Amino acid sequence: AININRASAFAIQKLLHEFEVKFGLKIKQIVIDHVAIKFTKYNDIPIFSYAKGEDWSSSIAAASIVAKIKRDEIIERLRRFFPAFCLEKHKGYP
């Protein structure tokens, strides 16, 4: 129902909220790979966005690996329920 940039922004806002509420942690900055994101509630947090961010930041590189592995696990489960979509052939995330 929303594009990938809005979905990414929503996921990051949810994560920031959970870090504050559940763990009492305040994020000081966000480093992301390529997607420019604008917030309303979290405007005080600097966001650094880099094309090919995994080449610039080891944090982005590590997050990219984790995200891809998790995505593959989810696709592996979903492909059994939706074989006509050939999900295992489609790449990409978030």
Coordinates of N, CA and C in Angstrom, one line a residue:
A1 N 0.8 -1.2 0.0 CA 0.0 0.0 0.0 C 0.9 1.3 0.0
I2 N 2.1 1.1 0.4 CA 3.0 2.3 0.4 C 4.3 1.9 -0.3
N3 N 5.1 2.9 -0.7 CA 6.3 2.6 -1.5 C 7.4 2.2 -0.5
I4 N 8.5 1.7 -1.1 CA 9.6 1.1 -0.3 C 10.3 2.2 0.6
N5 N 10.4 3.4 0.2 CA 10.9 4.5 1.0 C 10.1 4.7 2.3
R6 N 8.8 4.8 2.1 CA 7.9 5.0 3.2 C 7.9 3.8 4.1
A7 N 7.9 2.6 3.6 CA 8.0 1.4 4.4 C 9.3 1.4 5.2
S8 N 10.4 1.8 4.6 CA 11.7 1.8 5.4 C 11.6 2.9 6.5
A9 N 11.1 4.1 6.2 CA 10.9 5.1 7.2 C 10.1 4.7 8.3
F10 N 9.0 4.0 8.0 CA 8.1 3.5 9.0 C 8.8 2.5 9.9
A11 N 9.5 1.6 9.3 CA 10.2 0.5 10.1 C 11.3 1.2 11.0
I12 N 12.0 2.2 10.5 CA 13.0 2.9 11.3 C 12.3 3.6 12.5
Q13 N 11.2 4.3 12.2 CA 10.5 5.0 13.3 C 10.0 4.0 14.4
K14 N 9.5 2.9 13.9 CA 9.1 1.9 14.9 C 10.3 1.4 15.7
L15 N 11.4 1.1 15.1 CA 12.6 0.7 15.8 C 13.0 1.7 16.8
L16 N 13.1 3.0 16.4 CA 13.5 4.1 17.3 C 12.6 4.1 18.5
H17 N 11.3 4.0 18.3 CA 10.3 4.1 19.4 C 10.5 2.9 20.3
E18 N 10.7 1.7 19.8 CA 10.9 0.5 20.6 C 12.2 0.6 21.4
F19 N 13.3 1.2 20.9 CA 14.5 1.4 21.6 C 14.3 2.3 22.8
E20 N 13.5 3.4 22.5 CA 13.2 4.3 23.6 C 12.4 3.7 24.7
V21 N 11.3 3.1 24.3 CA 10.3 2.6 25.3 C 10.7 1.4 26.0
K22 N 11.2 0.4 25.2 CA 11.6 -0.9 25.8 C 12.9 -0.9 26.5
F23 N 13.9 -0.2 26.0 CA 15.2 -0.2 26.5 C 15.7 1.1 27.1
G24 N 14.9 2.1 27.0 CA 15.3 3.4 27.5 C 16.5 4.0 26.8
L25 N 16.8 3.6 25.6 CA 17.9 4.1 24.8 C 17.6 5.2 23.9
K26 N 18.4 6.1 23.7 CA 18.2 7.2 22.8 C 19.2 7.1 21.7
I27 N 18.8 6.9 20.5 CA 19.7 6.8 19.3 C 20.3 8.2 19.0
K28 N 21.6 8.2 18.8 CA 22.3 9.5 18.6 C 22.4 9.8 17.1
Q29 N 22.4 8.8 16.3 CA 22.5 9.0 14.8 C 22.1 7.8 14.1
I30 N 21.7 8.0 12.8 CA 21.3 6.8 12.0 C 22.2 6.9 10.7
V31 N 22.7 5.7 10.4 CA 23.5 5.6 9.2 C 22.8 4.5 8.3
I32 N 22.4 4.9 7.1 CA 21.6 4.0 6.3 C 22.2 3.9 4.9
D33 N 21.9 2.9 4.2 CA 22.4 2.6 2.9 C 21.4 3.2 1.8
H34 N 21.8 4.4 1.3 CA 21.2 4.9 0.1 C 19.8 5.5 0.1
V35 N 19.0 5.1 1.1 CA 17.6 5.6 1.1 C 17.6 6.9 1.9
A36 N 17.1 8.0 1.3 CA 16.9 9.3 2.0 C 15.6 9.2 2.7
I37 N 15.6 9.4 4.0 CA 14.4 9.2 4.8 C 14.2 10.5 5.6
K38 N 13.0 11.0 5.7 CA 12.6 12.1 6.5 C 11.6 11.7 7.5
F39 N 11.8 12.2 8.7 CA 11.0 11.9 9.9 C 10.2 13.1 10.3
T40 N 9.2 12.9 11.1 CA 8.6 14.0 11.8 C 8.9 14.0 13.3
K41 N 8.7 12.9 13.9 CA 9.0 12.8 15.4 C 10.4 12.8 15.7
Y42 N 11.3 12.3 14.9 CA 12.7 12.1 15.3 C 13.6 13.1 14.5
N43 N 13.2 14.3 14.3 CA 14.0 15.3 13.5 C 15.3 15.6 14.2
D44 N 15.4 15.4 15.5 CA 16.6 15.8 16.2 C 17.7 14.7 16.0
I45 N 17.5 13.6 15.3 CA 18.5 12.6 15.1 C 19.1 12.8 13.7
P46 N 20.4 13.0 13.6 CA 21.0 13.1 12.3 C 20.9 11.8 11.6
I47 N 20.6 11.9 10.3 CA 20.5 10.7 9.4 C 21.6 10.9 8.3
F48 N 22.5 9.9 8.2 CA 23.5 9.9 7.2 C 23.2 8.8 6.2
S49 N 23.0 9.1 5.0 CA 22.6 8.2 3.9 C 23.7 8.2 2.9
Y50 N 24.2 7.0 2.5 CA 25.2 6.8 1.5 C 24.9 5.8 0.5
A51 N 25.1 6.1 -0.8 CA 25.0 5.1 -1.8 C 26.2 4.2 -1.6
K52 N 25.9 2.9 -1.8 CA 26.9 1.8 -1.5 C 27.4 2.0 -0.1
G53 N 26.5 2.1 0.8 CA 26.9 2.4 2.2 C 27.7 1.3 2.8
E54 N 27.6 0.0 2.3 CA 28.4 -1.1 2.9 C 29.9 -0.9 2.6
D55 N 30.2 -0.1 1.6 CA 31.6 0.2 1.3 C 32.2 1.3 2.2
W56 N 31.3 2.1 2.8 CA 31.7 3.2 3.7 C 31.6 2.8 5.2
S57 N 30.7 2.0 5.5 CA 30.4 1.7 7.0 C 30.4 0.2 7.2
S58 N 31.1 -0.2 8.2 CA 31.1 -1.6 8.6 C 29.7 -1.9 9.3
S59 N 29.1 -0.9 9.9 CA 27.8 -1.2 10.5 C 26.7 -1.4 9.4
I60 N 26.8 -0.7 8.3 CA 25.9 -0.9 7.2 C 26.1 -2.2 6.6
A61 N 27.4 -2.6 6.4 CA 27.7 -3.9 5.8 C 27.2 -5.0 6.7
A62 N 27.4 -4.9 8.0 CA 26.9 -6.0 8.9 C 25.4 -6.1 8.8
A63 N 24.7 -4.9 8.9 CA 23.2 -4.9 8.8 C 22.7 -5.5 7.5
S64 N 23.5 -5.2 6.4 CA 23.1 -5.7 5.1 C 23.1 -7.2 5.1
I65 N 24.2 -7.8 5.7 CA 24.3 -9.3 5.7 C 23.2 -9.9 6.5
V66 N 22.9 -9.3 7.7 CA 21.8 -9.8 8.6 C 20.5 -9.7 7.8
A67 N 20.2 -8.6 7.2 CA 19.0 -8.4 6.5 C 18.8 -9.4 5.4
K68 N 19.8 -9.6 4.6 CA 19.8 -10.6 3.5 C 19.5 -12.0 4.0
I69 N 20.2 -12.4 5.0 CA 20.0 -13.7 5.6 C 18.6 -13.9 6.1
K70 N 18.1 -12.9 6.8 CA 16.7 -13.0 7.3 C 15.7 -13.0 6.2
R71 N 15.9 -12.2 5.2 CA 15.1 -12.2 4.0 C 15.0 -13.5 3.4
D72 N 16.2 -14.2 3.2 CA 16.2 -15.5 2.6 C 15.4 -16.5 3.4
E73 N 15.5 -16.4 4.7 CA 14.8 -17.3 5.6 C 13.3 -17.2 5.4
I74 N 12.8 -15.9 5.4 CA 11.4 -15.6 5.2 C 10.9 -16.1 3.8
I75 N 11.7 -15.8 2.8 CA 11.3 -16.2 1.4 C 11.2 -17.7 1.3
E76 N 12.1 -18.4 2.0 CA 12.1 -19.9 1.9 C 10.8 -20.4 2.5
R77 N 10.3 -19.8 3.6 CA 9.1 -20.3 4.2 C 7.9 -19.9 3.3
L78 N 7.9 -18.6 2.8 CA 6.8 -18.2 2.0 C 6.6 -18.8 0.7
R79 N 7.7 -19.2 0.1 CA 7.6 -19.8 -1.3 C 6.8 -21.1 -1.3
R80 N 6.8 -21.8 -0.1 CA 6.0 -23.0 -0.1 C 4.5 -22.7 -0.1
F81 N 4.1 -21.6 0.4 CA 2.7 -21.2 0.4 C 2.3 -20.5 -0.9
F82 N 3.2 -19.9 -1.6 CA 2.9 -19.2 -2.8 C 3.8 -19.6 -4.0
P83 N 3.8 -20.9 -4.4 CA 4.8 -21.3 -5.4 C 4.6 -20.6 -6.8
A84 N 3.5 -20.2 -7.1 CA 3.3 -19.5 -8.4 C 4.1 -18.2 -8.5
F85 N 4.4 -17.6 -7.4 CA 5.1 -16.3 -7.4 C 6.6 -16.5 -7.6
C86 N 7.2 -17.7 -7.5 CA 8.6 -18.0 -7.7 C 9.4 -17.0 -6.8
L87 N 9.0 -16.8 -5.6 CA 9.7 -15.9 -4.7 C 11.2 -16.1 -4.6
E88 N 11.7 -17.3 -4.6 CA 13.1 -17.5 -4.5 C 13.9 -16.9 -5.6
K89 N 13.3 -16.6 -6.7 CA 14.0 -16.0 -7.9 C 14.1 -14.5 -7.8
H90 N 13.3 -13.9 -6.9 CA 13.3 -12.4 -6.8 C 14.2 -12.0 -5.7
K91 N 15.1 -11.0 -6.0 CA 16.1 -10.6 -5.0 C 15.6 -9.2 -4.5
G92 N 16.2 -8.8 -3.4 CA 16.0 -7.4 -2.9 C 15.4 -7.4 -1.5
Y93 N 15.6 -6.4 -0.9 CA 15.0 -6.1 0.4 C 15.1 -4.6 0.6
P94 N 14.4 -3.9 1.5 CA 14.1 -4.2 2.8 C 12.9 -5.2 2.8

